[in-house]
mmCIF file of the C-alpha atoms, coordinates in Angstrom:
data_MODEL
# 
_entry.id   MODEL 
# 
loop_
_atom_site.group_PDB 
_atom_site.id 
_atom_site.type_symbol 
_atom_site.label_atom_id 
_atom_site.label_alt_id 
_atom_site.label_comp_id 
_atom_site.label_asym_id 
_atom_site.label_entity_id 
_atom_site.label_seq_id 
_atom_site.pdbx_PDB_ins_code 
_atom_site.Cartn_x 
_atom_site.Cartn_y 
_atom_site.Cartn_z 
_atom_site.occupancy 
_atom_site.B_iso_or_equiv 
_atom_site.pdbx_formal_charge 
_atom_site.auth_seq_id 
_atom_site.auth_comp_id 
_atom_site.auth_asym_id 
_atom_site.auth_atom_id 
_atom_site.pdbx_PDB_model_num 
ATOM 1   C CA . MET A 1 1   ? -15.652 -9.167  23.875  1.00 0.00 ? 1   MET A CA 1 
ATOM 2   C CA . SER A 1 2   ? -15.275 -6.562  21.140  1.00 0.00 ? 2   SER A CA 1 
ATOM 3   C CA . ARG A 1 3   ? -13.244 -7.436  18.082  1.00 0.00 ? 3   ARG A CA 1 
ATOM 4   C CA . ILE A 1 4   ? -9.819  -5.810  17.826  1.00 0.00 ? 4   ILE A CA 1 
ATOM 5   C CA . THR A 1 5   ? -9.030  -4.316  14.428  1.00 0.00 ? 5   THR A CA 1 
ATOM 6   C CA . GLN A 1 6   ? -5.576  -4.165  12.873  1.00 0.00 ? 6   GLN A CA 1 
ATOM 7   C CA . SER A 1 7   ? -5.083  -0.519  13.784  1.00 0.00 ? 7   SER A CA 1 
ATOM 8   C CA . GLN A 1 8   ? -5.856  -1.264  17.437  1.00 0.00 ? 8   GLN A CA 1 
ATOM 9   C CA . ALA A 1 9   ? -3.779  -4.397  17.780  1.00 0.00 ? 9   ALA A CA 1 
ATOM 10  C CA . THR A 1 10  ? -0.190  -4.516  19.057  1.00 0.00 ? 10  THR A CA 1 
ATOM 11  C CA . ARG A 1 11  ? 2.084   -6.140  16.522  1.00 0.00 ? 11  ARG A CA 1 
ATOM 12  C CA . THR A 1 12  ? 4.051   -8.957  18.096  1.00 0.00 ? 12  THR A CA 1 
ATOM 13  C CA . ARG A 1 13  ? 5.133   -11.192 15.206  1.00 0.00 ? 13  ARG A CA 1 
ATOM 14  C CA . PRO A 1 14  ? 8.585   -11.042 13.625  1.00 0.00 ? 14  PRO A CA 1 
ATOM 15  C CA . PRO A 1 15  ? 8.967   -9.828  10.046  1.00 0.00 ? 15  PRO A CA 1 
ATOM 16  C CA . GLN A 1 16  ? 8.105   -12.171 7.196   1.00 0.00 ? 16  GLN A CA 1 
ATOM 17  C CA . HIS A 1 17  ? 10.756  -14.215 5.416   1.00 0.00 ? 17  HIS A CA 1 
ATOM 18  C CA . TYR A 1 18  ? 11.914  -12.705 2.118   1.00 0.00 ? 18  TYR A CA 1 
ATOM 19  C CA . GLU A 1 19  ? 13.961  -14.002 -0.788  1.00 0.00 ? 19  GLU A CA 1 
ATOM 20  C CA . ARG A 1 20  ? 15.521  -12.411 -3.861  1.00 0.00 ? 20  ARG A CA 1 
ATOM 21  C CA . HIS A 1 21  ? 12.476  -13.140 -6.018  1.00 0.00 ? 21  HIS A CA 1 
ATOM 22  C CA . ASP A 1 22  ? 10.250  -11.189 -3.594  1.00 0.00 ? 22  ASP A CA 1 
ATOM 23  C CA . ALA A 1 23  ? 9.015   -7.608  -3.679  1.00 0.00 ? 23  ALA A CA 1 
ATOM 24  C CA . LEU A 1 24  ? 7.679   -5.746  -0.648  1.00 0.00 ? 24  LEU A CA 1 
ATOM 25  C CA . LEU A 1 25  ? 5.097   -3.214  -1.811  1.00 0.00 ? 25  LEU A CA 1 
ATOM 26  C CA . VAL A 1 26  ? 4.320   -0.429  0.675   1.00 0.00 ? 26  VAL A CA 1 
ATOM 27  C CA . VAL A 1 27  ? 1.089   1.275   -0.361  1.00 0.00 ? 27  VAL A CA 1 
ATOM 28  C CA . ASP A 1 28  ? 0.484   5.009   0.125   1.00 0.00 ? 28  ASP A CA 1 
ATOM 29  C CA . MET A 1 29  ? 2.083   5.629   3.519   1.00 0.00 ? 29  MET A CA 1 
ATOM 30  C CA . GLN A 1 30  ? 1.658   9.373   2.995   1.00 0.00 ? 30  GLN A CA 1 
ATOM 31  C CA . ASN A 1 31  ? 0.990   12.220  5.399   1.00 0.00 ? 31  ASN A CA 1 
ATOM 32  C CA . ASP A 1 32  ? -2.524  12.897  4.108   1.00 0.00 ? 32  ASP A CA 1 
ATOM 33  C CA . PHE A 1 33  ? -3.555  9.323   4.955   1.00 0.00 ? 33  PHE A CA 1 
ATOM 34  C CA . CYS A 1 34  ? -2.130  9.446   8.482   1.00 0.00 ? 34  CYS A CA 1 
ATOM 35  C CA . PRO A 1 35  ? -3.658  11.178  11.544  1.00 0.00 ? 35  PRO A CA 1 
ATOM 36  C CA . GLY A 1 36  ? -3.670  14.935  10.977  1.00 0.00 ? 36  GLY A CA 1 
ATOM 37  C CA . GLY A 1 37  ? -3.879  14.533  7.207   1.00 0.00 ? 37  GLY A CA 1 
ATOM 38  C CA . ALA A 1 38  ? -6.644  15.488  4.818   1.00 0.00 ? 38  ALA A CA 1 
ATOM 39  C CA . LEU A 1 39  ? -7.935  11.920  4.469   1.00 0.00 ? 39  LEU A CA 1 
ATOM 40  C CA . ALA A 1 40  ? -6.644  10.324  7.650   1.00 0.00 ? 40  ALA A CA 1 
ATOM 41  C CA . VAL A 1 41  ? -6.957  6.604   8.378   1.00 0.00 ? 41  VAL A CA 1 
ATOM 42  C CA . THR A 1 42  ? -7.194  5.879   12.103  1.00 0.00 ? 42  THR A CA 1 
ATOM 43  C CA . GLY A 1 43  ? -3.986  4.233   13.276  1.00 0.00 ? 43  GLY A CA 1 
ATOM 44  C CA . GLY A 1 44  ? -2.183  4.820   10.002  1.00 0.00 ? 44  GLY A CA 1 
ATOM 45  C CA . ASP A 1 45  ? 0.966   6.210   11.608  1.00 0.00 ? 45  ASP A CA 1 
ATOM 46  C CA . ALA A 1 46  ? 1.068   3.303   14.078  1.00 0.00 ? 46  ALA A CA 1 
ATOM 47  C CA . LEU A 1 47  ? 1.903   0.999   11.157  1.00 0.00 ? 47  LEU A CA 1 
ATOM 48  C CA . VAL A 1 48  ? 5.229   2.709   10.459  1.00 0.00 ? 48  VAL A CA 1 
ATOM 49  C CA . PRO A 1 49  ? 7.496   0.806   12.920  1.00 0.00 ? 49  PRO A CA 1 
ATOM 50  C CA . GLY A 1 50  ? 6.242   -2.555  11.710  1.00 0.00 ? 50  GLY A CA 1 
ATOM 51  C CA . ILE A 1 51  ? 6.606   -1.573  8.063   1.00 0.00 ? 51  ILE A CA 1 
ATOM 52  C CA . ASN A 1 52  ? 10.139  -0.342  8.758   1.00 0.00 ? 52  ASN A CA 1 
ATOM 53  C CA . ALA A 1 53  ? 10.970  -3.746  10.253  1.00 0.00 ? 53  ALA A CA 1 
ATOM 54  C CA . GLU A 1 54  ? 9.592   -5.462  7.143   1.00 0.00 ? 54  GLU A CA 1 
ATOM 55  C CA . MET A 1 55  ? 11.627  -3.206  4.858   1.00 0.00 ? 55  MET A CA 1 
ATOM 56  C CA . ALA A 1 56  ? 14.795  -3.876  6.838   1.00 0.00 ? 56  ALA A CA 1 
ATOM 57  C CA . GLU A 1 57  ? 14.264  -7.628  6.586   1.00 0.00 ? 57  GLU A CA 1 
ATOM 58  C CA . ALA A 1 58  ? 13.411  -7.437  2.876   1.00 0.00 ? 58  ALA A CA 1 
ATOM 59  C CA . ARG A 1 59  ? 16.524  -5.388  2.217   1.00 0.00 ? 59  ARG A CA 1 
ATOM 60  C CA . ARG A 1 60  ? 18.727  -7.873  4.097   1.00 0.00 ? 60  ARG A CA 1 
ATOM 61  C CA . ALA A 1 61  ? 17.350  -10.656 1.912   1.00 0.00 ? 61  ALA A CA 1 
ATOM 62  C CA . GLY A 1 62  ? 17.979  -8.768  -1.317  1.00 0.00 ? 62  GLY A CA 1 
ATOM 63  C CA . ALA A 1 63  ? 14.265  -8.377  -2.061  1.00 0.00 ? 63  ALA A CA 1 
ATOM 64  C CA . LEU A 1 64  ? 12.925  -5.419  -4.012  1.00 0.00 ? 64  LEU A CA 1 
ATOM 65  C CA . ILE A 1 65  ? 11.182  -2.638  -2.072  1.00 0.00 ? 65  ILE A CA 1 
ATOM 66  C CA . VAL A 1 66  ? 8.488   -0.598  -3.825  1.00 0.00 ? 66  VAL A CA 1 
ATOM 67  C CA . ALA A 1 67  ? 6.556   2.340   -2.362  1.00 0.00 ? 67  ALA A CA 1 
ATOM 68  C CA . SER A 1 68  ? 3.448   3.608   -4.117  1.00 0.00 ? 68  SER A CA 1 
ATOM 69  C CA . ARG A 1 69  ? 1.943   7.042   -3.634  1.00 0.00 ? 69  ARG A CA 1 
ATOM 70  C CA . ASP A 1 70  ? -1.094  9.003   -4.704  1.00 0.00 ? 70  ASP A CA 1 
ATOM 71  C CA . TRP A 1 71  ? 0.334   11.881  -6.739  1.00 0.00 ? 71  TRP A CA 1 
ATOM 72  C CA . HIS A 1 72  ? -2.627  13.963  -7.779  1.00 0.00 ? 72  HIS A CA 1 
ATOM 73  C CA . PRO A 1 73  ? -2.610  17.148  -9.851  1.00 0.00 ? 73  PRO A CA 1 
ATOM 74  C CA . VAL A 1 74  ? -4.528  20.146  -8.572  1.00 0.00 ? 74  VAL A CA 1 
ATOM 75  C CA . ASP A 1 75  ? -8.244  19.726  -9.399  1.00 0.00 ? 75  ASP A CA 1 
ATOM 76  C CA . HIS A 1 76  ? -7.998  15.945  -9.703  1.00 0.00 ? 76  HIS A CA 1 
ATOM 77  C CA . VAL A 1 77  ? -11.221 14.231  -10.752 1.00 0.00 ? 77  VAL A CA 1 
ATOM 78  C CA . SER A 1 78  ? -11.471 12.339  -7.431  1.00 0.00 ? 78  SER A CA 1 
ATOM 79  C CA . PHE A 1 79  ? -11.791 15.555  -5.388  1.00 0.00 ? 79  PHE A CA 1 
ATOM 80  C CA . ALA A 1 80  ? -15.201 16.501  -4.011  1.00 0.00 ? 80  ALA A CA 1 
ATOM 81  C CA . HIS A 1 81  ? -15.286 19.921  -5.684  1.00 0.00 ? 81  HIS A CA 1 
ATOM 82  C CA . ARG A 1 82  ? -15.032 18.114  -9.029  1.00 0.00 ? 82  ARG A CA 1 
ATOM 83  C CA . GLY A 1 83  ? -17.746 15.635  -8.113  1.00 0.00 ? 83  GLY A CA 1 
ATOM 84  C CA . GLY A 1 84  ? -15.448 12.953  -6.729  1.00 0.00 ? 84  GLY A CA 1 
ATOM 85  C CA . PRO A 1 85  ? -15.792 11.041  -3.450  1.00 0.00 ? 85  PRO A CA 1 
ATOM 86  C CA . TRP A 1 86  ? -12.746 12.413  -1.584  1.00 0.00 ? 86  TRP A CA 1 
ATOM 87  C CA . PRO A 1 87  ? -11.512 15.694  -0.100  1.00 0.00 ? 87  PRO A CA 1 
ATOM 88  C CA . VAL A 1 88  ? -8.444  17.268  -1.662  1.00 0.00 ? 88  VAL A CA 1 
ATOM 89  C CA . HIS A 1 89  ? -5.475  15.063  -0.768  1.00 0.00 ? 89  HIS A CA 1 
ATOM 90  C CA . CYS A 1 90  ? -1.967  14.062  -1.886  1.00 0.00 ? 90  CYS A CA 1 
ATOM 91  C CA . VAL A 1 91  ? -1.541  16.933  -4.331  1.00 0.00 ? 91  VAL A CA 1 
ATOM 92  C CA . GLN A 1 92  ? 1.794   16.706  -6.114  1.00 0.00 ? 92  GLN A CA 1 
ATOM 93  C CA . ASP A 1 93  ? 4.723   18.341  -4.303  1.00 0.00 ? 93  ASP A CA 1 
ATOM 94  C CA . THR A 1 94  ? 2.720   19.254  -1.195  1.00 0.00 ? 94  THR A CA 1 
ATOM 95  C CA . PRO A 1 95  ? 3.534   18.124  2.365   1.00 0.00 ? 95  PRO A CA 1 
ATOM 96  C CA . GLY A 1 96  ? 0.413   15.969  2.415   1.00 0.00 ? 96  GLY A CA 1 
ATOM 97  C CA . ALA A 1 97  ? 1.676   13.931  -0.527  1.00 0.00 ? 97  ALA A CA 1 
ATOM 98  C CA . ALA A 1 98  ? 5.034   13.237  1.131   1.00 0.00 ? 98  ALA A CA 1 
ATOM 99  C CA . PHE A 1 99  ? 5.759   9.862   2.670   1.00 0.00 ? 99  PHE A CA 1 
ATOM 100 C CA . HIS A 1 100 ? 5.448   9.769   6.462   1.00 0.00 ? 100 HIS A CA 1 
ATOM 101 C CA . ALA A 1 101 ? 8.602   11.274  7.953   1.00 0.00 ? 101 ALA A CA 1 
ATOM 102 C CA . ASP A 1 102 ? 9.328   8.180   10.067  1.00 0.00 ? 102 ASP A CA 1 
ATOM 103 C CA . LEU A 1 103 ? 9.011   5.765   7.145   1.00 0.00 ? 103 LEU A CA 1 
ATOM 104 C CA . ALA A 1 104 ? 12.570  4.505   6.634   1.00 0.00 ? 104 ALA A CA 1 
ATOM 105 C CA . LEU A 1 105 ? 12.550  3.993   2.867   1.00 0.00 ? 105 LEU A CA 1 
ATOM 106 C CA . PRO A 1 106 ? 15.922  2.696   1.658   1.00 0.00 ? 106 PRO A CA 1 
ATOM 107 C CA . ASP A 1 107 ? 17.659  4.730   -1.042  1.00 0.00 ? 107 ASP A CA 1 
ATOM 108 C CA . THR A 1 108 ? 17.056  1.845   -3.452  1.00 0.00 ? 108 THR A CA 1 
ATOM 109 C CA . THR A 1 109 ? 13.270  1.976   -3.026  1.00 0.00 ? 109 THR A CA 1 
ATOM 110 C CA . ILE A 1 110 ? 11.317  2.055   -6.288  1.00 0.00 ? 110 ILE A CA 1 
ATOM 111 C CA . ARG A 1 111 ? 8.770   4.877   -5.998  1.00 0.00 ? 111 ARG A CA 1 
ATOM 112 C CA . VAL A 1 112 ? 5.593   4.458   -8.022  1.00 0.00 ? 112 VAL A CA 1 
ATOM 113 C CA . SER A 1 113 ? 3.264   7.439   -8.579  1.00 0.00 ? 113 SER A CA 1 
ATOM 114 C CA . LYS A 1 114 ? -0.383  6.763   -9.442  1.00 0.00 ? 114 LYS A CA 1 
ATOM 115 C CA . ALA A 1 115 ? -3.505  8.767   -10.310 1.00 0.00 ? 115 ALA A CA 1 
ATOM 116 C CA . THR A 1 116 ? -1.364  11.464  -11.899 1.00 0.00 ? 116 THR A CA 1 
ATOM 117 C CA . ALA A 1 117 ? -3.810  12.469  -14.671 1.00 0.00 ? 117 ALA A CA 1 
ATOM 118 C CA . PHE A 1 118 ? -6.451  15.153  -14.154 1.00 0.00 ? 118 PHE A CA 1 
ATOM 119 C CA . ASP A 1 119 ? -9.327  13.086  -15.518 1.00 0.00 ? 119 ASP A CA 1 
ATOM 120 C CA . ARG A 1 120 ? -8.657  9.575   -14.233 1.00 0.00 ? 120 ARG A CA 1 
ATOM 121 C CA . ASP A 1 121 ? -8.417  8.042   -10.778 1.00 0.00 ? 121 ASP A CA 1 
ATOM 122 C CA . ALA A 1 122 ? -6.361  4.984   -9.870  1.00 0.00 ? 122 ALA A CA 1 
ATOM 123 C CA . TYR A 1 123 ? -6.369  3.047   -6.621  1.00 0.00 ? 123 TYR A CA 1 
ATOM 124 C CA . SER A 1 124 ? -4.006  0.209   -7.497  1.00 0.00 ? 124 SER A CA 1 
ATOM 125 C CA . ALA A 1 125 ? -0.233  0.611   -7.688  1.00 0.00 ? 125 ALA A CA 1 
ATOM 126 C CA . PHE A 1 126 ? -0.451  -1.492  -10.862 1.00 0.00 ? 126 PHE A CA 1 
ATOM 127 C CA . ASP A 1 127 ? -3.011  0.764   -12.569 1.00 0.00 ? 127 ASP A CA 1 
ATOM 128 C CA . ASP A 1 128 ? -1.378  2.382   -15.609 1.00 0.00 ? 128 ASP A CA 1 
ATOM 129 C CA . THR A 1 129 ? 2.056   2.467   -13.941 1.00 0.00 ? 129 THR A CA 1 
ATOM 130 C CA . GLY A 1 130 ? 3.850   -0.396  -15.702 1.00 0.00 ? 130 GLY A CA 1 
ATOM 131 C CA . LEU A 1 131 ? 4.647   -1.955  -12.334 1.00 0.00 ? 131 LEU A CA 1 
ATOM 132 C CA . GLY A 1 132 ? 3.614   -5.477  -13.309 1.00 0.00 ? 132 GLY A CA 1 
ATOM 133 C CA . ASP A 1 133 ? 5.967   -5.585  -16.300 1.00 0.00 ? 133 ASP A CA 1 
ATOM 134 C CA . TYR A 1 134 ? 8.755   -4.004  -14.271 1.00 0.00 ? 134 TYR A CA 1 
ATOM 135 C CA . LEU A 1 135 ? 8.486   -6.631  -11.523 1.00 0.00 ? 135 LEU A CA 1 
ATOM 136 C CA . ARG A 1 136 ? 8.530   -9.454  -14.049 1.00 0.00 ? 136 ARG A CA 1 
ATOM 137 C CA . GLU A 1 137 ? 11.614  -7.960  -15.709 1.00 0.00 ? 137 GLU A CA 1 
ATOM 138 C CA . ARG A 1 138 ? 13.301  -8.029  -12.314 1.00 0.00 ? 138 ARG A CA 1 
ATOM 139 C CA . GLY A 1 139 ? 12.412  -11.704 -11.814 1.00 0.00 ? 139 GLY A CA 1 
ATOM 140 C CA . ILE A 1 140 ? 9.883   -11.061 -9.067  1.00 0.00 ? 140 ILE A CA 1 
ATOM 141 C CA . GLU A 1 141 ? 7.552   -13.981 -8.360  1.00 0.00 ? 141 GLU A CA 1 
ATOM 142 C CA . ARG A 1 142 ? 5.955   -13.027 -5.041  1.00 0.00 ? 142 ARG A CA 1 
ATOM 143 C CA . VAL A 1 143 ? 4.626   -9.676  -3.821  1.00 0.00 ? 143 VAL A CA 1 
ATOM 144 C CA . THR A 1 144 ? 4.027   -8.797  -0.166  1.00 0.00 ? 144 THR A CA 1 
ATOM 145 C CA . ILE A 1 145 ? 1.699   -5.832  0.386   1.00 0.00 ? 145 ILE A CA 1 
ATOM 146 C CA . CYS A 1 146 ? 0.999   -3.497  3.323   1.00 0.00 ? 146 CYS A CA 1 
ATOM 147 C CA . GLY A 1 147 ? -0.029  0.114   3.952   1.00 0.00 ? 147 GLY A CA 1 
ATOM 148 C CA . LEU A 1 148 ? -3.051  2.366   3.473   1.00 0.00 ? 148 LEU A CA 1 
ATOM 149 C CA . ALA A 1 149 ? -5.878  1.974   3.161   1.00 0.00 ? 149 ALA A CA 1 
ATOM 150 C CA . LEU A 1 150 ? -6.807  -1.684  3.453   1.00 0.00 ? 150 LEU A CA 1 
ATOM 151 C CA . ASP A 1 151 ? -10.295 -1.277  1.992   1.00 0.00 ? 151 ASP A CA 1 
ATOM 152 C CA . VAL A 1 152 ? -9.282  1.066   -0.835  1.00 0.00 ? 152 VAL A CA 1 
ATOM 153 C CA . CYS A 1 153 ? -5.791  1.169   -2.368  1.00 0.00 ? 153 CYS A CA 1 
ATOM 154 C CA . VAL A 1 154 ? -4.350  -1.860  -0.551  1.00 0.00 ? 154 VAL A CA 1 
ATOM 155 C CA . LYS A 1 155 ? -7.325  -3.949  -1.657  1.00 0.00 ? 155 LYS A CA 1 
ATOM 156 C CA . ALA A 1 156 ? -7.091  -2.765  -5.272  1.00 0.00 ? 156 ALA A CA 1 
ATOM 157 C CA . THR A 1 157 ? -3.326  -3.322  -5.353  1.00 0.00 ? 157 THR A CA 1 
ATOM 158 C CA . THR A 1 158 ? -3.637  -6.814  -3.878  1.00 0.00 ? 158 THR A CA 1 
ATOM 159 C CA . LEU A 1 159 ? -6.297  -7.849  -6.390  1.00 0.00 ? 159 LEU A CA 1 
ATOM 160 C CA . ASP A 1 160 ? -4.213  -6.497  -9.267  1.00 0.00 ? 160 ASP A CA 1 
ATOM 161 C CA . ALA A 1 161 ? -1.079  -8.279  -8.021  1.00 0.00 ? 161 ALA A CA 1 
ATOM 162 C CA . LEU A 1 162 ? -3.039  -11.521 -8.189  1.00 0.00 ? 162 LEU A CA 1 
ATOM 163 C CA . ARG A 1 163 ? -4.377  -10.693 -11.655 1.00 0.00 ? 163 ARG A CA 1 
ATOM 164 C CA . GLU A 1 164 ? -0.824  -9.993  -12.779 1.00 0.00 ? 164 GLU A CA 1 
ATOM 165 C CA . GLY A 1 165 ? 0.056   -13.556 -11.778 1.00 0.00 ? 165 GLY A CA 1 
ATOM 166 C CA . PHE A 1 166 ? 2.143   -12.910 -8.671  1.00 0.00 ? 166 PHE A CA 1 
ATOM 167 C CA . THR A 1 167 ? 1.930   -15.024 -5.556  1.00 0.00 ? 167 THR A CA 1 
ATOM 168 C CA . THR A 1 168 ? 0.550   -12.415 -3.161  1.00 0.00 ? 168 THR A CA 1 
ATOM 169 C CA . ARG A 1 169 ? 0.803   -11.955 0.596   1.00 0.00 ? 169 ARG A CA 1 
ATOM 170 C CA . LEU A 1 170 ? -1.066  -9.237  2.492   1.00 0.00 ? 170 LEU A CA 1 
ATOM 171 C CA . LEU A 1 171 ? 0.401   -8.095  5.801   1.00 0.00 ? 171 LEU A CA 1 
ATOM 172 C CA . ASP A 1 172 ? -2.977  -7.796  7.463   1.00 0.00 ? 172 ASP A CA 1 
ATOM 173 C CA . ASP A 1 173 ? -1.614  -6.351  10.707  1.00 0.00 ? 173 ASP A CA 1 
ATOM 174 C CA . LEU A 1 174 ? 0.288   -3.660  8.797   1.00 0.00 ? 174 LEU A CA 1 
ATOM 175 C CA . SER A 1 175 ? -2.723  -2.347  6.879   1.00 0.00 ? 175 SER A CA 1 
ATOM 176 C CA . ALA A 1 176 ? -5.484  -0.151  8.287   1.00 0.00 ? 176 ALA A CA 1 
ATOM 177 C CA . ALA A 1 177 ? -8.936  0.538   6.857   1.00 0.00 ? 177 ALA A CA 1 
ATOM 178 C CA . VAL A 1 178 ? -10.937 3.696   6.223   1.00 0.00 ? 178 VAL A CA 1 
ATOM 179 C CA . ASP A 1 179 ? -14.040 1.806   7.400   1.00 0.00 ? 179 ASP A CA 1 
ATOM 180 C CA . PRO A 1 180 ? -13.223 -0.636  10.216  1.00 0.00 ? 180 PRO A CA 1 
ATOM 181 C CA . GLU A 1 181 ? -16.679 -2.170  9.854   1.00 0.00 ? 181 GLU A CA 1 
ATOM 182 C CA . GLY A 1 182 ? -15.731 -3.384  6.398   1.00 0.00 ? 182 GLY A CA 1 
ATOM 183 C CA . ILE A 1 183 ? -12.481 -5.112  7.334   1.00 0.00 ? 183 ILE A CA 1 
ATOM 184 C CA . GLU A 1 184 ? -13.860 -8.639  7.518   1.00 0.00 ? 184 GLU A CA 1 
ATOM 185 C CA . ALA A 1 185 ? -15.604 -8.389  4.144   1.00 0.00 ? 185 ALA A CA 1 
ATOM 186 C CA . CYS A 1 186 ? -12.425 -6.974  2.606   1.00 0.00 ? 186 CYS A CA 1 
ATOM 187 C CA . GLN A 1 187 ? -10.365 -9.824  4.041   1.00 0.00 ? 187 GLN A CA 1 
ATOM 188 C CA . ASP A 1 188 ? -12.833 -12.362 2.662   1.00 0.00 ? 188 ASP A CA 1 
ATOM 189 C CA . THR A 1 189 ? -12.656 -10.793 -0.791  1.00 0.00 ? 189 THR A CA 1 
ATOM 190 C CA . LEU A 1 190 ? -8.875  -10.929 -0.831  1.00 0.00 ? 190 LEU A CA 1 
ATOM 191 C CA . THR A 1 191 ? -8.545  -14.475 0.479   1.00 0.00 ? 191 THR A CA 1 
ATOM 192 C CA . ASP A 1 192 ? -11.229 -15.685 -1.929  1.00 0.00 ? 192 ASP A CA 1 
ATOM 193 C CA . ALA A 1 193 ? -9.171  -14.132 -4.746  1.00 0.00 ? 193 ALA A CA 1 
ATOM 194 C CA . GLY A 1 194 ? -6.107  -16.087 -3.624  1.00 0.00 ? 194 GLY A CA 1 
ATOM 195 C CA . ALA A 1 195 ? -4.160  -13.752 -1.356  1.00 0.00 ? 195 ALA A CA 1 
ATOM 196 C CA . GLU A 1 196 ? -2.430  -15.102 1.746   1.00 0.00 ? 196 GLU A CA 1 
ATOM 197 C CA . LEU A 1 197 ? -3.204  -13.021 4.848   1.00 0.00 ? 197 LEU A CA 1 
ATOM 198 C CA . CYS A 1 198 ? -0.247  -12.741 7.215   1.00 0.00 ? 198 CYS A CA 1 
ATOM 199 C CA . ARG A 1 199 ? -0.899  -11.688 10.789  1.00 0.00 ? 199 ARG A CA 1 
# 
């Protein structure tokens, strides 16, 4: 029997339980990372209904909702024509950088922009954004993470959440990987670092 990856699986579980000291961090659910985008992750758009359910539950509980986004300038250092590893994607104020149209972000969502400098890349939502200090100021103790892509920005964000001292949950079924073959190794890295995988 072949293994079923997150992007292929049908989500059947109810949303997680949230409290007021929680933050739900939705990573990079942008058009360029979804099918049809410049750097599409297979099954990325299929995560949207489940993430919407998580956001609705978090909002009911009074938890904080944060949405990160790549927000690159034109000619960003990560782009292939500048010697970087990626095609042009998520350029500021372009349709590709917009959040997926079906993502039901509440009006109170904290939007965090990363990798905004020409000469520096950033995968983690905590990287040079001040997010860790902001969450602590708001009394956040636990961070729940989902989004795109599991093996790139979700992984980096999860590891940084742990380094920042937050209890950290990863919604494994609501994250999809660029390289499905690397999912198991990515999961092992995150659990070894102390993250709780929720499926």
